[in-house]
Amino acid sequence: MLEMLGTVLRNLLSPPATRLYPEQRREPLASTRGQIESVIENCIFCGHCQRVCPANCIEVIRTEKTWSLDPYRCIVCGRCVEVCPTEAIVMNRHFRGPVRQRVPLTAQQDSD
Amino acid sequence: MLAEIPGIKHEPLEDGRLLINIGPQHPSTHGVLQVLVELEGEVILSAQPELGYLHRCFEKIAEKWTYPQIVPLTDRLDYISAIFNEWAYCRAVESLLEIEVPERAEYLRVIMAELNRITSHLIGVGTFGLDLGATTPFTWALRVREEFLNLFELVTGARQMNHYLRIGGVKQDLPEEFPALVEKVFVLLDEFLEDYQTLLLDNPIFLVRTKSIGVLDPQVALAYGATGPFLRASGVPLDLRVSEPYSVYDRFSFQVPTASNGDCYDRTKVRLEEMRESASIVRQALKQLPDGEIRAKTPKVLKVPAGEVYTAVESARGEMGVYLVSDGGTSPYRLKWRSPSFVNLSTLPVLVKGAKLADFIAILGSIDIILGEVDR
């Protein structure tokens, strides 16, 4: 009985274990894989990311100088970020939110 | 409509017997498992597990993908403890390639795998309480597990689909503050284990519902090929980490917890003890952690020499084996997965025969299956 009283008091005085989610959000940790983003200025269109992608969601077209990714097919494994020779693909730590329409992420480099 | 199953008639059963479906949407089946149970009164005459609701053609897909691409795919098999899947697969590829994994990488693998064993068992014992109607231990277990998942996110980048191991090493090194964070979480784990003991294991209702329920004979268990805590609860001290020490497991001193009765209570007890042992292994590994490389050099386009190999690791559920056949190309010729959940589940008809229907859920929960791994 006394033991129970201790548990009750401890639970009354301690803060809740959960967060009030939509208001309080946890900062993503240092190496969290959130979503893939492109830094198209660095891209050399080698197509290496396209070949290693397990979900087959990246399309690189060298002639048109475009790089596109289907974020709703991407499993955020981070392989493309690892293999990119020029750091043209970066990992954003924040998760992608829900959307109403599936729009692919496309980036085009200005032709000189 | 029922599937055609040999031995089970679909006409109205004579002499008052009853055929019922448990699952595939039953909350206690831990996924989508259907079990056809034949009852007489409330005594189970026979039970037939029906698999395949979560079949995703893993083995066939693997034949089309390159070796490094399969690593994130293996995460999706046993999604509660993904590191073991990656480890079993990477060991198979590494042994065909004859790559020497750096020592530090091996230690990092052991650390993450043992942490993963703890999170997996937390789910196992937590949901087992839930199956028996005790909701509090489940929420407590998940609260502790959340802290462990934060560690995984910190090191691997994701909470469950880790994709941490690479062929020839691991993805990245531990952050500097990691040992201190682990110690903090272990304090929470110890508190949880004590609470779980008083809340559930010493609870008279829990004892009545688990003691001498679903007793697995060691001979039957070995005949069916059962492994892991499920087998060790029957008194067979078989653990791949000790019997065929792979990686650097021979450098740690730890016990292999066993029990003698082989009932549902013993299986829970063995899992709890294993969590303590895993914590001790992580502490030793962090203390011994050598400096050095974390990833061996591998060619950019990975071609594995022709040959075949079988490697296994002791996962949270038992022996997780990979049989890999290579024809010298960039993707496997055949990848066969020996999943412990599937083998352990095959003992279910033996375990539940003659038991009461109310105990069926307790027995199924105590096997601790993951359907993602059973069906692949």
Short mmCIF file of C-alpha atoms in Angstrom, two decimals:
data_model
loop_
_atom_site.label_atom_id
_atom_site.label_comp_id
_atom_site.label_asym_id
_atom_site.label_seq_id
_atom_site.Cartn_x
_atom_site.Cartn_y
_atom_site.Cartn_z
CA MET A 1 0.00 0.00 0.00
CA LEU A 2 2.79 2.40 0.97
CA GLU A 3 4.65 1.39 -2.17
CA MET A 4 1.58 2.25 -4.23
CA LEU A 5 1.35 5.66 -2.56
CA GLY A 6 4.92 6.37 -3.61
CA THR A 7 4.13 5.46 -7.22
CA VAL A 8 1.01 7.62 -7.19
CA LEU A 9 2.88 10.62 -5.79
CA ARG A 10 5.73 10.17 -8.23
CA ASN A 11 3.37 10.06 -11.17
CA LEU A 12 1.44 13.08 -9.92
CA LEU A 13 4.53 15.21 -9.57
CA SER A 14 6.51 14.08 -12.62
CA PRO A 15 5.94 15.71 -16.02
CA PRO A 16 4.12 13.67 -18.69
CA ALA A 17 6.18 11.31 -20.83
CA THR A 18 4.55 12.55 -24.03
CA ARG A 19 4.60 15.85 -25.89
CA LEU A 20 1.63 17.95 -26.96
CA TYR A 21 2.55 17.08 -30.50
CA PRO A 22 1.35 19.69 -32.98
CA GLU A 23 2.40 22.57 -30.69
CA GLN A 24 5.63 21.08 -29.37
CA ARG A 25 7.81 19.38 -31.93
CA ARG A 26 11.06 17.65 -31.23
CA GLU A 27 14.07 18.94 -33.08
CA PRO A 28 15.41 16.24 -35.41
CA LEU A 29 18.71 14.75 -34.28
CA ALA A 30 22.03 15.40 -35.98
CA SER A 31 21.96 12.53 -38.48
CA THR A 32 18.20 12.09 -38.95
CA ARG A 33 17.25 11.15 -42.47
CA GLY A 34 14.29 13.39 -43.24
CA GLN A 35 14.03 14.08 -46.94
CA ILE A 36 16.24 14.39 -50.00
CA GLU A 37 16.97 17.79 -51.53
CA SER A 38 18.90 18.79 -54.58
CA VAL A 39 21.59 21.43 -54.94
CA ILE A 40 21.30 21.55 -58.69
CA GLU A 41 24.20 24.01 -59.20
CA ASN A 42 26.66 21.29 -58.20
CA CYS A 43 25.12 18.54 -60.31
CA ILE A 44 27.23 17.09 -63.12
CA PHE A 45 24.46 14.71 -64.32
CA CYS A 46 26.58 11.60 -63.95
CA GLY A 47 23.48 9.58 -63.10
CA HIS A 48 25.15 7.65 -60.31
CA CYS A 49 22.29 8.38 -57.89
CA GLN A 50 19.80 7.01 -60.39
CA ARG A 51 21.69 3.73 -60.66
CA VAL A 52 22.09 3.09 -56.92
CA CYS A 53 18.54 4.06 -55.90
CA PRO A 54 16.75 0.95 -54.58
CA ALA A 55 13.30 2.51 -55.04
CA ASN A 56 14.09 3.63 -58.59
CA CYS A 57 12.69 7.10 -57.87
CA ILE A 58 15.41 9.37 -59.31
CA GLU A 59 15.54 10.40 -62.94
CA VAL A 60 18.50 12.25 -64.39
CA ILE A 61 18.33 13.56 -67.95
CA ARG A 62 21.71 14.79 -69.07
CA THR A 63 20.56 16.42 -72.33
CA GLU A 64 17.89 18.53 -70.65
CA LYS A 65 20.00 19.07 -67.53
CA THR A 66 17.19 18.01 -65.19
CA TRP A 67 17.24 16.00 -62.00
CA SER A 68 13.92 14.81 -60.62
CA LEU A 69 12.86 12.72 -57.66
CA ASP A 70 9.52 11.18 -56.78
CA PRO A 71 9.39 11.92 -53.03
CA TYR A 72 6.42 9.60 -52.50
CA ARG A 73 8.34 6.64 -53.81
CA CYS A 74 11.62 7.53 -52.07
CA ILE A 75 12.39 5.43 -48.98
CA VAL A 76 15.01 7.93 -47.70
CA CYS A 77 17.75 5.34 -47.44
CA GLY A 78 20.38 7.97 -48.18
CA ARG A 79 22.36 5.99 -50.76
CA CYS A 80 22.21 8.81 -53.35
CA VAL A 81 23.57 11.31 -50.84
CA GLU A 82 26.46 8.94 -50.09
CA VAL A 83 27.47 8.24 -53.67
CA CYS A 84 27.06 11.76 -55.09
CA PRO A 85 30.57 12.87 -56.14
CA THR A 86 29.84 16.62 -56.05
CA GLU A 87 27.51 16.92 -53.03
CA ALA A 88 24.64 17.91 -55.29
CA ILE A 89 22.17 15.87 -53.22
CA VAL A 90 21.76 16.74 -49.55
CA MET A 91 19.76 15.29 -46.70
CA ASN A 92 17.27 17.56 -44.98
CA ARG A 93 16.67 16.56 -41.36
CA HIS A 94 12.96 17.47 -41.39
CA PHE A 95 10.34 14.99 -42.51
CA ARG A 96 8.19 15.72 -45.51
CA GLY A 97 4.66 16.63 -44.52
CA PRO A 98 1.44 15.27 -46.00
CA VAL A 99 0.24 16.75 -49.30
CA ARG A 100 -2.90 16.73 -51.44
CA GLN A 101 -1.18 16.17 -54.77
CA ARG A 102 1.85 14.10 -55.63
CA VAL A 103 4.18 16.49 -57.37
CA PRO A 104 7.66 15.22 -58.26
CA LEU A 105 10.61 17.24 -57.09
CA THR A 106 12.29 18.57 -60.22
CA ALA A 107 15.34 20.77 -60.60
CA GLN A 108 16.77 22.13 -63.80
CA GLN A 109 20.18 23.65 -64.28
CA ASP A 110 20.42 26.83 -66.34
CA SER A 111 22.13 26.13 -69.61
CA ASP A 112 25.05 28.43 -70.17
CA MET B 1 -14.70 -18.53 -48.44
CA LEU B 2 -12.22 -20.83 -46.81
CA ALA B 3 -9.11 -21.96 -48.56
CA GLU B 4 -8.79 -25.62 -49.42
CA ILE B 5 -6.73 -27.16 -46.66
CA PRO B 6 -6.04 -30.87 -46.52
CA GLY B 7 -7.39 -32.54 -43.41
CA ILE B 8 -9.98 -29.91 -42.57
CA LYS B 9 -13.50 -30.45 -43.86
CA HIS B 10 -15.62 -27.52 -44.91
CA GLU B 11 -18.99 -29.21 -44.41
CA PRO B 12 -20.79 -28.66 -41.13
CA LEU B 13 -18.73 -30.53 -38.60
CA GLU B 14 -20.34 -33.44 -36.81
CA ASP B 15 -20.59 -34.02 -33.04
CA GLY B 16 -20.66 -30.37 -32.06
CA ARG B 17 -17.20 -29.43 -33.23
CA LEU B 18 -16.62 -25.88 -34.35
CA LEU B 19 -14.22 -24.38 -36.88
CA ILE B 20 -13.31 -20.76 -36.30
CA ASN B 21 -11.01 -18.26 -37.95
CA ILE B 22 -8.64 -16.30 -35.75
CA GLY B 23 -7.30 -13.45 -37.80
CA PRO B 24 -6.18 -12.18 -40.24
CA GLN B 25 -7.44 -8.98 -38.62
CA HIS B 26 -7.25 -10.17 -35.04
CA PRO B 27 -5.29 -7.67 -32.93
CA SER B 28 -3.41 -10.39 -31.05
CA THR B 29 -1.85 -11.95 -34.13
CA HIS B 30 0.84 -9.24 -34.27
CA GLY B 31 0.23 -8.57 -37.93
CA VAL B 32 -1.82 -10.43 -40.47
CA LEU B 33 -1.83 -14.08 -39.54
CA GLN B 34 -4.86 -16.28 -39.96
CA VAL B 35 -5.23 -19.40 -37.86
CA LEU B 36 -7.96 -21.96 -38.53
CA VAL B 37 -8.85 -23.49 -35.20
CA GLU B 38 -11.00 -26.56 -34.74
CA LEU B 39 -12.71 -26.60 -31.38
CA GLU B 40 -14.62 -29.05 -29.27
CA GLY B 41 -16.24 -26.96 -26.59
CA GLU B 42 -13.38 -24.67 -25.73
CA VAL B 43 -10.63 -27.22 -26.21
CA ILE B 44 -8.53 -26.87 -29.36
CA LEU B 45 -8.41 -30.04 -31.45
CA SER B 46 -6.20 -28.66 -34.21
CA ALA B 47 -4.85 -25.37 -35.44
CA GLN B 48 -3.59 -24.48 -38.88
CA PRO B 49 -1.68 -21.23 -39.46
CA GLU B 50 -2.42 -19.64 -42.83
CA LEU B 51 0.44 -17.50 -44.10
CA GLY B 52 1.05 -15.24 -47.02
CA TYR B 53 -0.95 -12.11 -46.27
CA LEU B 54 2.24 -10.07 -46.04
CA HIS B 55 4.19 -11.76 -48.81
CA ARG B 56 6.25 -9.20 -50.71
CA CYS B 57 8.43 -11.38 -52.95
CA PHE B 58 11.57 -10.34 -51.10
CA GLU B 59 13.66 -13.27 -52.33
CA LYS B 60 12.62 -12.76 -55.95
CA ILE B 61 13.13 -8.99 -55.88
CA ALA B 62 16.61 -9.57 -54.45
CA GLU B 63 17.57 -11.49 -57.59
CA LYS B 64 17.03 -8.35 -59.67
CA TRP B 65 18.70 -5.78 -57.43
CA THR B 66 22.38 -5.08 -56.92
CA TYR B 67 24.07 -6.22 -53.73
CA PRO B 68 24.20 -2.81 -51.97
CA GLN B 69 20.57 -2.07 -52.93
CA ILE B 70 19.33 -5.12 -51.05
CA VAL B 71 20.58 -3.84 -47.68
CA PRO B 72 17.72 -1.31 -47.18
CA LEU B 73 15.32 -3.96 -48.46
CA THR B 74 16.29 -6.39 -45.69
CA ASP B 75 15.25 -3.78 -43.12
CA ARG B 76 11.66 -4.47 -44.10
CA LEU B 77 11.71 -8.14 -43.08
CA ASP B 78 11.94 -8.12 -39.30
CA TYR B 79 11.03 -4.48 -38.93
CA ILE B 80 11.27 -4.51 -35.13
CA SER B 81 14.95 -5.44 -35.19
CA ALA B 82 16.32 -4.36 -38.54
CA ILE B 83 20.02 -4.44 -37.68
CA PHE B 84 20.06 -8.24 -37.49
CA ASN B 85 18.67 -8.57 -41.01
CA GLU B 86 21.33 -6.27 -42.39
CA TRP B 87 24.00 -8.06 -40.42
CA ALA B 88 23.04 -11.54 -41.62
CA TYR B 89 22.96 -10.35 -45.22
CA CYS B 90 26.18 -8.31 -45.05
CA ARG B 91 28.04 -11.23 -43.47
CA ALA B 92 27.00 -13.48 -46.34
CA VAL B 93 28.20 -11.03 -48.99
CA GLU B 94 31.40 -10.25 -47.10
CA SER B 95 32.33 -13.90 -46.76
CA LEU B 96 31.90 -14.44 -50.51
CA LEU B 97 33.92 -11.30 -51.25
CA GLU B 98 36.48 -12.32 -48.60
CA ILE B 99 36.48 -8.80 -47.16
CA GLU B 100 37.94 -8.28 -43.71
CA VAL B 101 35.62 -5.99 -41.75
CA PRO B 102 37.56 -3.48 -39.60
CA GLU B 103 37.58 -4.26 -35.90
CA ARG B 104 35.89 -1.03 -34.89
CA ALA B 105 33.07 -1.70 -37.34
CA GLU B 106 32.52 -5.12 -35.79
CA TYR B 107 32.24 -3.53 -32.36
CA LEU B 108 29.80 -0.93 -33.66
CA ARG B 109 27.72 -3.72 -35.19
CA VAL B 110 27.65 -5.59 -31.89
CA ILE B 111 26.63 -2.45 -29.98
CA MET B 112 23.79 -1.57 -32.32
CA ALA B 113 22.62 -5.18 -32.61
CA GLU B 114 22.46 -5.67 -28.85
CA LEU B 115 20.58 -2.38 -28.43
CA ASN B 116 18.24 -3.62 -31.11
CA ARG B 117 17.74 -6.88 -29.23
CA ILE B 118 16.62 -4.85 -26.22
CA THR B 119 14.10 -2.80 -28.23
CA SER B 120 12.78 -5.95 -29.84
CA HIS B 121 12.31 -7.73 -26.52
CA LEU B 122 10.66 -4.62 -25.07
CA ILE B 123 8.02 -4.94 -27.79
CA GLY B 124 7.88 -8.69 -27.21
CA VAL B 125 7.23 -8.60 -23.47
CA GLY B 126 5.11 -5.45 -23.72
CA THR B 127 2.69 -6.84 -26.28
CA PHE B 128 2.62 -10.14 -24.44
CA GLY B 129 1.15 -8.31 -21.46
CA LEU B 130 -1.27 -6.59 -23.83
CA ASP B 131 -2.40 -9.95 -25.21
CA LEU B 132 -3.27 -11.06 -21.70
CA GLY B 133 -5.21 -7.87 -21.05
CA ALA B 134 -2.61 -5.84 -19.13
CA THR B 135 -2.29 -2.51 -20.92
CA THR B 136 0.02 -0.72 -18.48
CA PRO B 137 3.22 -2.76 -19.12
CA PHE B 138 2.83 -2.12 -22.83
CA THR B 139 2.79 1.66 -22.48
CA TRP B 140 5.70 1.47 -20.05
CA ALA B 141 7.69 -0.72 -22.41
CA LEU B 142 7.07 1.64 -25.31
CA ARG B 143 8.13 4.62 -23.21
CA VAL B 144 11.52 3.01 -22.57
CA ARG B 145 11.73 1.82 -26.18
CA GLU B 146 11.24 5.39 -27.36
CA GLU B 147 14.47 6.38 -25.60
CA PHE B 148 16.28 3.53 -27.36
CA LEU B 149 14.83 4.57 -30.70
CA ASN B 150 16.22 8.05 -30.11
CA LEU B 151 19.66 6.47 -29.78
CA PHE B 152 19.09 4.66 -33.07
CA GLU B 153 18.02 7.88 -34.75
CA LEU B 154 21.13 9.59 -33.42
CA VAL B 155 23.52 6.93 -34.72
CA THR B 156 21.84 5.44 -37.79
CA GLY B 157 19.59 8.27 -38.95
CA ALA B 158 16.31 6.41 -38.63
CA ARG B 159 14.29 4.89 -35.82
CA GLN B 160 13.44 1.55 -37.35
CA MET B 161 14.48 1.26 -41.00
CA ASN B 162 18.05 1.84 -39.94
CA HIS B 163 20.11 1.09 -43.06
CA TYR B 164 23.16 1.35 -40.86
CA LEU B 165 25.31 -1.57 -41.99
CA ARG B 166 27.13 -1.47 -45.27
CA ILE B 167 28.90 -4.27 -47.07
CA GLY B 168 32.34 -4.06 -45.46
CA GLY B 169 31.50 -1.96 -42.42
CA VAL B 170 29.00 0.52 -41.05
CA LYS B 171 27.67 3.85 -42.26
CA GLN B 172 29.05 6.24 -39.67
CA ASP B 173 30.78 6.41 -36.33
CA LEU B 174 29.20 6.90 -32.93
CA PRO B 175 28.78 10.49 -31.76
CA GLU B 176 30.98 11.50 -28.84
CA GLU B 177 28.19 11.77 -26.29
CA PHE B 178 26.86 8.28 -27.12
CA PRO B 179 28.26 6.29 -24.11
CA ALA B 180 26.79 8.80 -21.64
CA LEU B 181 23.40 8.69 -23.37
CA VAL B 182 23.40 4.88 -23.35
CA GLU B 183 24.09 4.82 -19.61
CA LYS B 184 21.15 7.19 -19.04
CA VAL B 185 18.82 4.96 -21.03
CA PHE B 186 20.06 1.82 -19.26
CA VAL B 187 18.98 3.36 -15.95
CA LEU B 188 15.47 3.65 -17.38
CA LEU B 189 15.69 0.08 -18.63
CA ASP B 190 16.64 -1.24 -15.18
CA GLU B 191 13.71 0.62 -13.65
CA PHE B 192 11.40 -0.84 -16.27
CA LEU B 193 12.64 -4.38 -15.69
CA GLU B 194 12.02 -4.07 -11.94
CA ASP B 195 8.59 -2.55 -12.53
CA TYR B 196 7.72 -5.26 -15.01
CA GLN B 197 8.72 -7.90 -12.49
CA THR B 198 6.41 -6.55 -9.78
CA LEU B 199 3.64 -5.48 -12.14
CA LEU B 200 3.35 -8.58 -14.26
CA LEU B 201 5.65 -11.48 -13.41
CA ASP B 202 4.61 -11.55 -9.74
CA ASN B 203 0.98 -10.90 -10.58
CA PRO B 204 -1.23 -13.90 -9.60
CA ILE B 205 -3.50 -13.44 -12.64
CA PHE B 206 -0.49 -13.42 -14.95
CA LEU B 207 0.92 -16.53 -13.26
CA VAL B 208 -2.35 -18.44 -13.67
CA ARG B 209 -2.53 -17.51 -17.33
CA THR B 210 1.08 -18.35 -18.22
CA LYS B 211 2.45 -21.04 -15.87
CA SER B 212 2.28 -24.51 -17.47
CA ILE B 213 0.52 -23.03 -20.50
CA GLY B 214 1.85 -23.94 -23.93
CA VAL B 215 4.64 -26.18 -22.69
CA LEU B 216 7.21 -26.89 -25.39
CA ASP B 217 9.15 -30.11 -25.03
CA PRO B 218 12.86 -29.58 -25.84
CA GLN B 219 12.91 -32.62 -28.13
CA VAL B 220 9.93 -31.31 -30.11
CA ALA B 221 11.49 -27.86 -30.24
CA LEU B 222 14.74 -29.21 -31.65
CA ALA B 223 12.88 -31.43 -34.11
CA TYR B 224 11.03 -28.40 -35.47
CA GLY B 225 14.22 -26.34 -35.60
CA ALA B 226 13.08 -23.72 -33.13
CA THR B 227 15.75 -21.27 -31.99
CA GLY B 228 16.21 -18.18 -29.89
CA PRO B 229 14.64 -17.36 -26.52
CA PHE B 230 11.73 -19.57 -27.55
CA LEU B 231 14.01 -22.62 -27.52
CA ARG B 232 16.14 -21.51 -24.57
CA ALA B 233 13.04 -21.29 -22.38
CA SER B 234 12.72 -25.06 -22.86
CA GLY B 235 16.15 -25.58 -21.34
CA VAL B 236 18.35 -25.93 -24.44
CA PRO B 237 21.20 -23.42 -24.08
CA LEU B 238 21.68 -22.96 -27.82
CA ASP B 239 22.89 -19.51 -28.78
CA LEU B 240 24.91 -18.80 -31.91
CA ARG B 241 26.79 -16.05 -30.13
CA VAL B 242 28.30 -18.74 -27.89
CA SER B 243 28.13 -21.96 -29.90
CA GLU B 244 29.70 -20.50 -33.08
CA PRO B 245 31.00 -17.09 -32.02
CA TYR B 246 30.86 -14.79 -35.02
CA SER B 247 32.12 -11.21 -35.18
CA VAL B 248 33.74 -10.28 -31.85
CA TYR B 249 31.31 -12.04 -29.52
CA ASP B 250 34.07 -14.26 -28.12
CA ARG B 251 35.59 -11.20 -26.39
CA PHE B 252 32.64 -10.55 -24.09
CA SER B 253 31.58 -12.45 -21.02
CA PHE B 254 27.86 -12.95 -20.81
CA GLN B 255 25.37 -15.57 -19.73
CA VAL B 256 22.88 -17.35 -21.94
CA PRO B 257 19.69 -17.23 -19.89
CA THR B 258 17.69 -20.44 -19.93
CA ALA B 259 14.65 -21.77 -18.13
CA SER B 260 13.46 -25.30 -17.58
CA ASN B 261 9.69 -25.53 -18.01
CA GLY B 262 9.27 -24.17 -21.52
CA ASP B 263 5.93 -22.50 -20.81
CA CYS B 264 4.74 -18.98 -21.63
CA TYR B 265 6.01 -17.65 -18.30
CA ASP B 266 9.53 -18.97 -18.90
CA ARG B 267 9.70 -17.42 -22.36
CA THR B 268 8.89 -14.00 -20.94
CA LYS B 269 11.37 -14.52 -18.15
CA VAL B 270 14.15 -15.50 -20.56
CA ARG B 271 13.49 -12.38 -22.67
CA LEU B 272 13.76 -10.17 -19.60
CA GLU B 273 17.05 -11.78 -18.60
CA GLU B 274 18.37 -11.39 -22.13
CA MET B 275 17.75 -7.66 -22.00
CA ARG B 276 20.02 -7.45 -18.95
CA GLU B 277 22.71 -9.52 -20.67
CA SER B 278 22.49 -7.37 -23.81
CA ALA B 279 22.94 -4.25 -21.71
CA SER B 280 26.05 -5.80 -20.17
CA ILE B 281 27.44 -6.67 -23.63
CA VAL B 282 26.90 -3.07 -24.80
CA ARG B 283 28.73 -1.76 -21.73
CA GLN B 284 31.68 -4.11 -22.33
CA ALA B 285 31.81 -3.26 -26.02
CA LEU B 286 31.81 0.48 -25.36
CA LYS B 287 34.65 -0.03 -22.89
CA GLN B 288 36.75 -2.15 -25.31
CA LEU B 289 35.91 -0.10 -28.42
CA PRO B 290 39.14 0.16 -30.46
CA ASP B 291 40.08 3.03 -32.76
CA GLY B 292 40.40 2.67 -36.48
CA GLU B 293 38.51 2.47 -39.73
CA ILE B 294 34.80 1.78 -39.78
CA ARG B 295 34.46 0.63 -43.36
CA ALA B 296 36.58 -1.59 -45.56
CA LYS B 297 37.26 -0.51 -49.11
CA THR B 298 34.86 -2.06 -51.63
CA PRO B 299 34.75 -1.52 -55.39
CA LYS B 300 32.15 0.92 -56.67
CA VAL B 301 30.44 -1.67 -58.82
CA LEU B 302 30.24 -4.70 -56.58
CA LYS B 303 30.67 -8.01 -58.36
CA VAL B 304 30.61 -10.98 -56.03
CA PRO B 305 32.65 -14.04 -57.06
CA ALA B 306 30.65 -17.14 -57.90
CA GLY B 307 29.95 -19.47 -55.02
CA GLU B 308 27.48 -20.20 -52.31
CA VAL B 309 27.50 -19.50 -48.61
CA TYR B 310 25.30 -19.85 -45.56
CA THR B 311 25.76 -17.42 -42.70
CA ALA B 312 23.63 -16.88 -39.64
CA VAL B 313 23.37 -14.45 -36.77
CA GLU B 314 21.55 -14.82 -33.48
CA SER B 315 18.72 -12.35 -33.88
CA ALA B 316 16.25 -11.37 -31.20
CA ARG B 317 14.04 -14.28 -32.28
CA GLY B 318 16.62 -16.94 -33.06
CA GLU B 319 18.89 -18.07 -35.83
CA MET B 320 18.52 -15.73 -38.76
CA GLY B 321 20.26 -17.35 -41.69
CA VAL B 322 21.05 -16.26 -45.20
CA TYR B 323 21.82 -18.72 -47.98
CA LEU B 324 23.36 -16.78 -50.83
CA VAL B 325 24.27 -18.14 -54.26
CA SER B 326 26.25 -15.92 -56.58
CA ASP B 327 26.98 -16.47 -60.25
CA GLY B 328 29.62 -13.78 -60.38
CA GLY B 329 27.29 -10.96 -61.40
CA THR B 330 26.14 -7.77 -59.72
CA SER B 331 23.01 -9.30 -58.17
CA PRO B 332 22.48 -12.58 -56.32
CA TYR B 333 21.50 -15.70 -58.23
CA ARG B 334 19.47 -16.85 -55.22
CA LEU B 335 18.93 -15.41 -51.78
CA LYS B 336 17.19 -17.69 -49.32
CA TRP B 337 16.15 -16.33 -45.97
CA ARG B 338 15.86 -18.59 -42.96
CA SER B 339 13.67 -16.53 -40.67
CA PRO B 340 13.40 -17.61 -37.04
CA SER B 341 9.81 -16.37 -36.71
CA PHE B 342 8.63 -18.69 -39.45
CA VAL B 343 10.32 -21.73 -37.95
CA ASN B 344 9.15 -20.92 -34.43
CA LEU B 345 5.61 -20.37 -35.67
CA SER B 346 5.57 -23.85 -37.19
CA THR B 347 5.45 -25.31 -33.67
CA LEU B 348 2.11 -23.57 -33.03
CA PRO B 349 -0.13 -26.55 -33.97
CA VAL B 350 1.78 -28.73 -31.50
CA LEU B 351 1.74 -26.11 -28.75
CA VAL B 352 -1.97 -25.32 -28.84
CA LYS B 353 -3.28 -28.87 -29.28
CA GLY B 354 -5.43 -29.67 -26.26
CA ALA B 355 -5.18 -26.14 -24.86
CA LYS B 356 -8.14 -23.90 -24.12
CA LEU B 357 -9.09 -21.29 -26.70
CA ALA B 358 -8.48 -18.52 -24.17
CA ASP B 359 -4.87 -19.68 -23.84
CA PHE B 360 -4.34 -19.64 -27.58
CA ILE B 361 -3.63 -15.91 -27.58
CA ALA B 362 -1.16 -16.28 -24.71
CA ILE B 363 0.71 -19.03 -26.55
CA LEU B 364 0.80 -17.15 -29.84
CA GLY B 365 1.96 -13.98 -28.07
CA SER B 366 4.73 -15.85 -26.25
CA ILE B 367 6.28 -17.08 -29.53
CA ASP B 368 6.89 -13.41 -30.39
CA ILE B 369 6.53 -13.56 -34.16
CA ILE B 370 6.96 -10.74 -36.63
CA LEU B 371 4.78 -11.31 -39.66
CA GLY B 372 6.99 -9.24 -41.92
CA GLU B 373 9.60 -11.90 -41.43
CA VAL B 374 7.30 -14.92 -41.51
CA ASP B 375 5.95 -14.08 -44.96
CA ARG B 376 8.88 -12.10 -46.42
#
